[in-house]
Short mmCIF file of C-alpha atoms in Angstrom, two decimals:
data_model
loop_
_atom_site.label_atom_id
_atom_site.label_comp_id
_atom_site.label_asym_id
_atom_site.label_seq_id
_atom_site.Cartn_x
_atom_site.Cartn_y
_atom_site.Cartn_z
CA UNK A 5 -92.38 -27.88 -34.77
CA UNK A 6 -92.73 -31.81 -34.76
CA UNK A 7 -89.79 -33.05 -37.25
CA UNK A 8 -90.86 -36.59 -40.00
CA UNK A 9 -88.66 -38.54 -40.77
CA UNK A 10 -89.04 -41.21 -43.72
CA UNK A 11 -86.74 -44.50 -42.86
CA UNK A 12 -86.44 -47.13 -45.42
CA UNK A 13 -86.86 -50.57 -44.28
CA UNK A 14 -86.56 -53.92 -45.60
CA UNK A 15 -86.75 -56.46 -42.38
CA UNK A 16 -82.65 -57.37 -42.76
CA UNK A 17 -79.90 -56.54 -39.70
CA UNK A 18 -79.38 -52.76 -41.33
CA UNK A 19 -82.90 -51.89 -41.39
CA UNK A 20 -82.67 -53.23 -37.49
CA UNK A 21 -80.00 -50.94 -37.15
CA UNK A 22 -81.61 -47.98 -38.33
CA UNK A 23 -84.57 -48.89 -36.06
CA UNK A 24 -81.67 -48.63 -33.16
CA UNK A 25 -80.28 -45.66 -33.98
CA UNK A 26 -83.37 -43.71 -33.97
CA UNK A 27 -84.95 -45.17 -30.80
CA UNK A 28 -81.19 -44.25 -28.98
CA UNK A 29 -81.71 -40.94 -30.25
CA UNK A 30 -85.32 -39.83 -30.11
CA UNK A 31 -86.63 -42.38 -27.80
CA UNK A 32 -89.25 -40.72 -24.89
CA UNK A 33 -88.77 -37.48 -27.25
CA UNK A 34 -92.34 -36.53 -28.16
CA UNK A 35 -90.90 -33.71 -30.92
CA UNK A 36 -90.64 -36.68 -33.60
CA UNK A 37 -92.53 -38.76 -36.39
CA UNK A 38 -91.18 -41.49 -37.56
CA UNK A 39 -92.59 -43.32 -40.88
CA UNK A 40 -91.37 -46.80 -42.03
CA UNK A 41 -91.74 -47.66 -45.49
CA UNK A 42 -91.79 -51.19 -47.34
CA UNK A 43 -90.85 -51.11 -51.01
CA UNK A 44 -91.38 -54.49 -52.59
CA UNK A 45 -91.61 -55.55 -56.18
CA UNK A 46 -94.67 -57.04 -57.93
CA UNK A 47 -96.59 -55.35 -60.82
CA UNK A 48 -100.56 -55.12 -60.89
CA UNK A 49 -102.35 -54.90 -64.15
CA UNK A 50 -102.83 -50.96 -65.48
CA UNK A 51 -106.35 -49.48 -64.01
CA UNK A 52 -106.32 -51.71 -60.92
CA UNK A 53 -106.56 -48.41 -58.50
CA UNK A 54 -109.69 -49.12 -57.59
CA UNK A 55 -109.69 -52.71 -56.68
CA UNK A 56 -109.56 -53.04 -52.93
CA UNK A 57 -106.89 -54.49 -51.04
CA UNK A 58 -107.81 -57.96 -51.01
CA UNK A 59 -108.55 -58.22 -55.06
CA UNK A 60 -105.39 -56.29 -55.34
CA UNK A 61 -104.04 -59.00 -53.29
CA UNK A 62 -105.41 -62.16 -55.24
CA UNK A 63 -103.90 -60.58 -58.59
CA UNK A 64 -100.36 -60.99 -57.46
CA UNK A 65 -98.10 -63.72 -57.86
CA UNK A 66 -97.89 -65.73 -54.73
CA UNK A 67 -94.03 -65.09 -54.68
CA UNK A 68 -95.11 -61.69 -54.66
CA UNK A 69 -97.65 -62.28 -51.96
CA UNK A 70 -95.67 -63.51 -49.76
CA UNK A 71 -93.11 -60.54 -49.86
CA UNK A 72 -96.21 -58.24 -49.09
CA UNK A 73 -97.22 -60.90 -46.02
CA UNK A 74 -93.41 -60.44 -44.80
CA UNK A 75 -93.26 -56.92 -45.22
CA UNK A 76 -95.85 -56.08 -43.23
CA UNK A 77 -94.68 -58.68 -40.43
CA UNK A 78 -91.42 -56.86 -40.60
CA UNK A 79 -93.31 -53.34 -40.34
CA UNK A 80 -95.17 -54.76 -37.11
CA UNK A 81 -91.93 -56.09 -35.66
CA UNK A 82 -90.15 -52.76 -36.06
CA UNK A 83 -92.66 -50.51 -35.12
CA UNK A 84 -93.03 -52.24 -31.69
CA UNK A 85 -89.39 -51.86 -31.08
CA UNK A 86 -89.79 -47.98 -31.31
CA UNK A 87 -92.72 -48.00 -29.11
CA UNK A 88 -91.24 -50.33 -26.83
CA UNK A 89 -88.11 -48.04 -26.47
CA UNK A 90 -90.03 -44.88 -26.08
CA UNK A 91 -92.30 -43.50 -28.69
CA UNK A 92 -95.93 -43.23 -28.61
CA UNK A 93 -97.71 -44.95 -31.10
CA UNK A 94 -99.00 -42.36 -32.35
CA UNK A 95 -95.07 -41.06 -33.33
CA UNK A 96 -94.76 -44.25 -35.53
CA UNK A 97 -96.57 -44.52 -39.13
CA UNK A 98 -95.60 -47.46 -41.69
CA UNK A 99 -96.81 -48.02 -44.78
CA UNK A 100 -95.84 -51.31 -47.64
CA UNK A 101 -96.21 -50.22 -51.19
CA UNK A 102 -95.28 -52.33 -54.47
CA UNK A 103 -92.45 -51.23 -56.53
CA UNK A 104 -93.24 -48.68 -59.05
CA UNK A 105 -90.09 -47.33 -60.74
CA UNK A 106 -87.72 -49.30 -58.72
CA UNK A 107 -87.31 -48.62 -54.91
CA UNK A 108 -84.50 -45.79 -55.19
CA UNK A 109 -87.19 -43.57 -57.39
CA UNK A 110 -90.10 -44.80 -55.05
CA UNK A 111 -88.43 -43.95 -52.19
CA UNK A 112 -87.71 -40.21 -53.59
CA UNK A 113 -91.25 -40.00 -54.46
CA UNK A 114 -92.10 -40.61 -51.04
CA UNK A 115 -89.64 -38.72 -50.13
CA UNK A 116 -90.97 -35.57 -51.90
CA UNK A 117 -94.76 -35.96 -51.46
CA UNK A 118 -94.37 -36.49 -47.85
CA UNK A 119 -92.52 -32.92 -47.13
CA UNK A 120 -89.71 -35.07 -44.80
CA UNK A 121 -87.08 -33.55 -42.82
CA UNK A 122 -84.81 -36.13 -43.52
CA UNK A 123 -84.45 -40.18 -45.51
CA UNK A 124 -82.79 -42.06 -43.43
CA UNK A 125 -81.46 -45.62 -45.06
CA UNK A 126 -78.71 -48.46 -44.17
CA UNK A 127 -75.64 -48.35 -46.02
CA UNK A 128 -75.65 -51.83 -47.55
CA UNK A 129 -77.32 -55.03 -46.71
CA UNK A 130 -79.49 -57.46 -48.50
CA UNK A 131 -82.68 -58.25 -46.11
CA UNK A 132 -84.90 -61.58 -46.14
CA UNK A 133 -87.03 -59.60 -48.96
CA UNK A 134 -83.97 -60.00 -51.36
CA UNK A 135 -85.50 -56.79 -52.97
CA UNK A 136 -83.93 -53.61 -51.15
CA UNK A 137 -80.33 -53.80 -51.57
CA UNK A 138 -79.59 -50.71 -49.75
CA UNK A 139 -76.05 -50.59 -50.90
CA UNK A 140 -77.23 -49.65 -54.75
CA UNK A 141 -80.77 -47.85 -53.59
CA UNK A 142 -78.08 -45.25 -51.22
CA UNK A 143 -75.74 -44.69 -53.75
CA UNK A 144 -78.86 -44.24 -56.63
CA UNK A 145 -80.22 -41.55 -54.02
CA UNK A 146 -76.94 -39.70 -53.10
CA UNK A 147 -77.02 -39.51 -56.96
CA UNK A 148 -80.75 -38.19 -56.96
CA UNK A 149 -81.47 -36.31 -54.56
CA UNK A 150 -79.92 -33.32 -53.27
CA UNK A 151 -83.21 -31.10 -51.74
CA UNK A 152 -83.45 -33.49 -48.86
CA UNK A 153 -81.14 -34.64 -45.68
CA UNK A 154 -80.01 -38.18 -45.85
CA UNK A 155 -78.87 -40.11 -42.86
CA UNK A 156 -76.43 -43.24 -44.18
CA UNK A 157 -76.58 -45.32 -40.75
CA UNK A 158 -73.95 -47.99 -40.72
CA UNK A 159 -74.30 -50.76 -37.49
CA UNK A 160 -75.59 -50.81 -34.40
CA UNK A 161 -74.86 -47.09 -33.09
CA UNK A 162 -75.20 -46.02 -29.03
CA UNK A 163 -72.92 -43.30 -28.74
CA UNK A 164 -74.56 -39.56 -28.97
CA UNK A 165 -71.35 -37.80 -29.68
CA UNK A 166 -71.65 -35.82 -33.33
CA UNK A 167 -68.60 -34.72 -35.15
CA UNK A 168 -69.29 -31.88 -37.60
CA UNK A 169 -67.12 -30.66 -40.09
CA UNK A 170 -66.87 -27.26 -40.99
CA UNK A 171 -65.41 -24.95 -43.15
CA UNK A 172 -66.59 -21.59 -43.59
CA UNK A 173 -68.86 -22.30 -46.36
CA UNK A 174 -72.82 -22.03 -46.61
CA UNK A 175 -73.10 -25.59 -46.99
CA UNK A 176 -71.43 -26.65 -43.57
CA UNK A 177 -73.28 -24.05 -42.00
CA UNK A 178 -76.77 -25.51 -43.44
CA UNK A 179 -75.32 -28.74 -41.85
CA UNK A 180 -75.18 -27.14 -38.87
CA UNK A 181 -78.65 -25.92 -39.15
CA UNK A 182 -80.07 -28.85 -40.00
CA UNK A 183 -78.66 -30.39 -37.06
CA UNK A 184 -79.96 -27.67 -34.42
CA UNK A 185 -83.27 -28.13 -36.16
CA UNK A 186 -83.58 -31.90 -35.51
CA UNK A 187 -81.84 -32.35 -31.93
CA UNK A 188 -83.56 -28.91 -30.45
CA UNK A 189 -84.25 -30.81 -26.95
CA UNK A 190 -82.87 -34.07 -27.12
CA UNK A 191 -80.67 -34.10 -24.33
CA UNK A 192 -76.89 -35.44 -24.16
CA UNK A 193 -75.80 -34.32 -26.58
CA UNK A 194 -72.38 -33.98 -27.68
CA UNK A 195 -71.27 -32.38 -30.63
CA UNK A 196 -67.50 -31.37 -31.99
CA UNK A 197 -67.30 -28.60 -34.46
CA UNK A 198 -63.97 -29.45 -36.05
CA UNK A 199 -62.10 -27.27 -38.61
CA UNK A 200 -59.24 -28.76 -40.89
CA UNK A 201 -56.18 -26.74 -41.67
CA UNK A 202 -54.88 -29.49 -44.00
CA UNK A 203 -52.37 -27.37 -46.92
CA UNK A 204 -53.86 -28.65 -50.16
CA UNK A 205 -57.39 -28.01 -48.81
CA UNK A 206 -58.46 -24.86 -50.60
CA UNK A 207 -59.07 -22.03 -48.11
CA UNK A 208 -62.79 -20.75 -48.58
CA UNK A 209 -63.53 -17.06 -48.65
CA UNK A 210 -66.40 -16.00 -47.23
CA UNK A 211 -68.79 -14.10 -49.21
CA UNK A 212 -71.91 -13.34 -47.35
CA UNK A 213 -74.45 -12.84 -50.15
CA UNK A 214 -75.55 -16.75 -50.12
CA UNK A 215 -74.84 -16.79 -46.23
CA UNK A 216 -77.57 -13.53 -46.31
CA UNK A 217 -80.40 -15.32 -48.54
CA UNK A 218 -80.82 -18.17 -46.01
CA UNK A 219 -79.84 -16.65 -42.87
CA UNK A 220 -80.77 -12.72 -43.43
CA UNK A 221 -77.93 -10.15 -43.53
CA UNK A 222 -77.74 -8.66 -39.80
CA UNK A 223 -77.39 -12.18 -38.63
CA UNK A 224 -74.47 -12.81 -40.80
CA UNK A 225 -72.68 -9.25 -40.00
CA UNK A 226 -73.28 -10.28 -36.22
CA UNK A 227 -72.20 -13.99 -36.25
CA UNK A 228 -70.12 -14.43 -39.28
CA UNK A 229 -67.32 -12.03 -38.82
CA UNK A 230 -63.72 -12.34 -36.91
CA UNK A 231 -61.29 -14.66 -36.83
CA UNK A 232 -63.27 -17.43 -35.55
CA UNK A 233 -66.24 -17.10 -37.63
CA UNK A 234 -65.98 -20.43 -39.19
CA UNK A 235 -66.86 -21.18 -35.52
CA UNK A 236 -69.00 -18.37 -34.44
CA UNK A 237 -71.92 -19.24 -37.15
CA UNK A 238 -72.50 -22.61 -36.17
CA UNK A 239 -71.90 -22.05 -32.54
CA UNK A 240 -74.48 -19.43 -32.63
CA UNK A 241 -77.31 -21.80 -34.25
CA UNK A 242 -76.55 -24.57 -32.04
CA UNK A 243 -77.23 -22.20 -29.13
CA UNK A 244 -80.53 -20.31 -30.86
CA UNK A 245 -81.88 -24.27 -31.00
CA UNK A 246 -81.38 -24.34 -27.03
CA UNK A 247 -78.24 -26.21 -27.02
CA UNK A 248 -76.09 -26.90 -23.55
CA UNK A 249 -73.13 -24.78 -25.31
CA UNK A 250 -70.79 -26.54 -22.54
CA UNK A 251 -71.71 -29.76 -24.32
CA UNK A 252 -70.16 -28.09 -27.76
CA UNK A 253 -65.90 -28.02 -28.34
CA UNK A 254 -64.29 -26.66 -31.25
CA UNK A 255 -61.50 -28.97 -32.78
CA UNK A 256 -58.91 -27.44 -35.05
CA UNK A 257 -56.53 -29.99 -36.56
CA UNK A 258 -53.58 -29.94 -39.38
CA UNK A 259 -52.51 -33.74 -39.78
CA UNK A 260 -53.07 -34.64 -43.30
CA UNK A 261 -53.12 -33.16 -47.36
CA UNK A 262 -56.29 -32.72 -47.13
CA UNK A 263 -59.61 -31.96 -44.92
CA UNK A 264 -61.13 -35.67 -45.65
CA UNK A 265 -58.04 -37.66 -44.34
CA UNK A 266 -57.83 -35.25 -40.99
CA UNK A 267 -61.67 -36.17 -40.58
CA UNK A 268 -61.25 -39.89 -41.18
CA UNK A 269 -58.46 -39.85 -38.79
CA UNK A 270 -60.45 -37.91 -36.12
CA UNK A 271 -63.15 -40.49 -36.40
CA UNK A 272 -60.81 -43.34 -36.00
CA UNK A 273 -59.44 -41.86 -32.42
CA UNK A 274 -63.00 -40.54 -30.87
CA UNK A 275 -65.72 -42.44 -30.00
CA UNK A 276 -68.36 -40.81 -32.47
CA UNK A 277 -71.49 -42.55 -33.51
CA UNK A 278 -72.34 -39.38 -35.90
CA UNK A 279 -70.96 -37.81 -38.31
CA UNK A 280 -72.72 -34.53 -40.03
CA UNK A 281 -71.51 -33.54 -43.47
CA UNK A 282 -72.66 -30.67 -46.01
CA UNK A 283 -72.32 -31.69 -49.48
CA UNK A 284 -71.71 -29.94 -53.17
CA UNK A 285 -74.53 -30.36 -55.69
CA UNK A 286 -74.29 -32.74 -58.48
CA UNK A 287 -72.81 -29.40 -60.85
CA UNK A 288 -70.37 -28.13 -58.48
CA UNK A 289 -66.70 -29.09 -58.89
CA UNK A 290 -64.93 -31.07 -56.20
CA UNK A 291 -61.51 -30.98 -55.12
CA UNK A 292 -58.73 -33.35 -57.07
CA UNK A 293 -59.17 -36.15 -54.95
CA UNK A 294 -63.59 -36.15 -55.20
CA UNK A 295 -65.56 -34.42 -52.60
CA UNK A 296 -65.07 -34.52 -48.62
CA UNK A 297 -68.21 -36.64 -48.12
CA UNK A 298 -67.79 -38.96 -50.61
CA UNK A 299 -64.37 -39.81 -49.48
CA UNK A 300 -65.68 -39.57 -46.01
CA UNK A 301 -68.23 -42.50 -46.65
CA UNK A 302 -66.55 -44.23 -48.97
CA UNK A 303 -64.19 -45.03 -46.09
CA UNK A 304 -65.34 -45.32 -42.42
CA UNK A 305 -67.78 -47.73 -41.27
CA UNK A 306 -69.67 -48.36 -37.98
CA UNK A 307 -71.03 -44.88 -37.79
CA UNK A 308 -74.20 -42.64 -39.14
CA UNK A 309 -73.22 -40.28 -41.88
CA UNK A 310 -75.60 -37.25 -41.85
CA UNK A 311 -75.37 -35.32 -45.52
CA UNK A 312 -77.00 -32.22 -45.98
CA UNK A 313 -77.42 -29.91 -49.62
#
């Protein structure tokens, strides 16, 4: 099954890096489709659907035409970097609209009518359209949307070593999933399944009734059980997505309070260009000190944050 992906992109040095990351990952990997989007403001009179693009064009401002003009240059300039580094062009859609309710809400729109796999944006950066300030559109999304994977991808990224947190619960192991899903085949991979034993990190229990309405019941009894089933699960759907399992370690660390600092220091000694993170929902409580992810990106930098509902 070929995997979309919607990336946001605004012609600055983040959206470049985004552009990077994915032609490092998926580059020469014909499994993918990649669509760039262009959100830029400018407002068109109410029943002016049906004009065609060129009246449409003459009824904007020319400050406004001339962020259209450089979006699209930007949309050629990027596209031709994927295709130069390995996709086909038929892998690589763009598309520039005009703002409609702001370019965090566009974005989800998108996002939503498009059936994606996963949004991926930069962390922060204000690009040469001065319009998508992707440090307020990412944290406006992380507060929207929770029904679709988000890749946060900070600088320019090379390595293909993911860390991935887990803890027992459904949500890590959706993380998990997720990944298998979208790296089925990519080779060189290398991926670290790392388990926290941090003491005020509250110990989850698992109960197998959510685990058995994603995953089906004699796949949880089979892979879910023992002492190491925190690592069992995820191990197993790595290796059901074709995974080199000798390219998968388990990490099991006790350094800090809590499971975020352990992470953050993990990060800081490995070389990891990706980090892959389940999250709560926006009604679930979070520990005393916020949730893991959020303290997790709130913190380390240089690195792609994958967070998954």
């Amino acid at each position: 099954m070929k995997k979309k992906i919607l990336v946001a992109v605004d012609g600055s040095y983040c959206s470049l890096n985004e552009i990077h990351y994915l032609s490092k990952l998926f580059g020469e990997h014909e499994d993918i489709s990649i669509h760039l989007i262009t959100i830029v403001s400018g407002s068109l009179p109410p029943s002016s659907e049906w004009l065609n693009e060129e009246d449409k064009m003459n009824m904007l401002s020319p400050e406004a035409r001339n962020k259209i003009n450089l979006a699209k240059k930007h949309l050629r300039e990027e596209t031709a970097f994927l295709t130069h580094h390995g996709l086909k062009e038929e892998q690589v859609t763009s598309a520039m609209q005009l703002s409609r309710t702001g370019v965090a809400n566009d974005l989800i729109h998108e996002m939503h009518k498009g059936i994606y796999d996963a949004l991926v944006i930069a962390r922060r950066g204000l690009g040469k359209l001065q319009e998508l300030v992707l440090g307020s559109v990412t944290t406006t999304i992380l507060e929207k949307c929770f029904n679709v994977p988000i890749w946060i991808i900070d600088g320019e990224i090379d390595s293909r070593r993911f860390l991935v947190p887990v803890d027992g619960s459904w949500r890590t192991l959706k993380a998990v999933d997720h990944l298998g899903f979208m790296l089925a085949n990519v080779p060189d991979i290398e991926i670290a399944l790392f388990h926290s034993l941090s003491w005020l990190t509250p110990k989850k229990i698992l109960g197998l009734d959510k685990f058995c309405d994603i995953w089906g019941r004699q796949w949880c009894d089979e892979h879910l059980s023992g002492p190491d089933a925190i690592f069992r699960g995820p191990e197993q759907l790595l290796r059901e997505n074709g995974f080199d399992m000798t390219r998968v370690s388990r990490v099991e660390v006790s350094r800090g309070p809590v499971a975020a600092l352990d992470i953050i220091h993990e990060l800081g000694e490995k070389k990891y260009g990706t980090i892959v993170m389940g999250r709560r929902g926006p009604d679930e409580p979070k520990g005393i000190f916020g949730g893991v992810s959020g303290q997790v990106l709130r913190t380390v930098n240089g690195i792609a944050v994958w967070l998954v509902n």
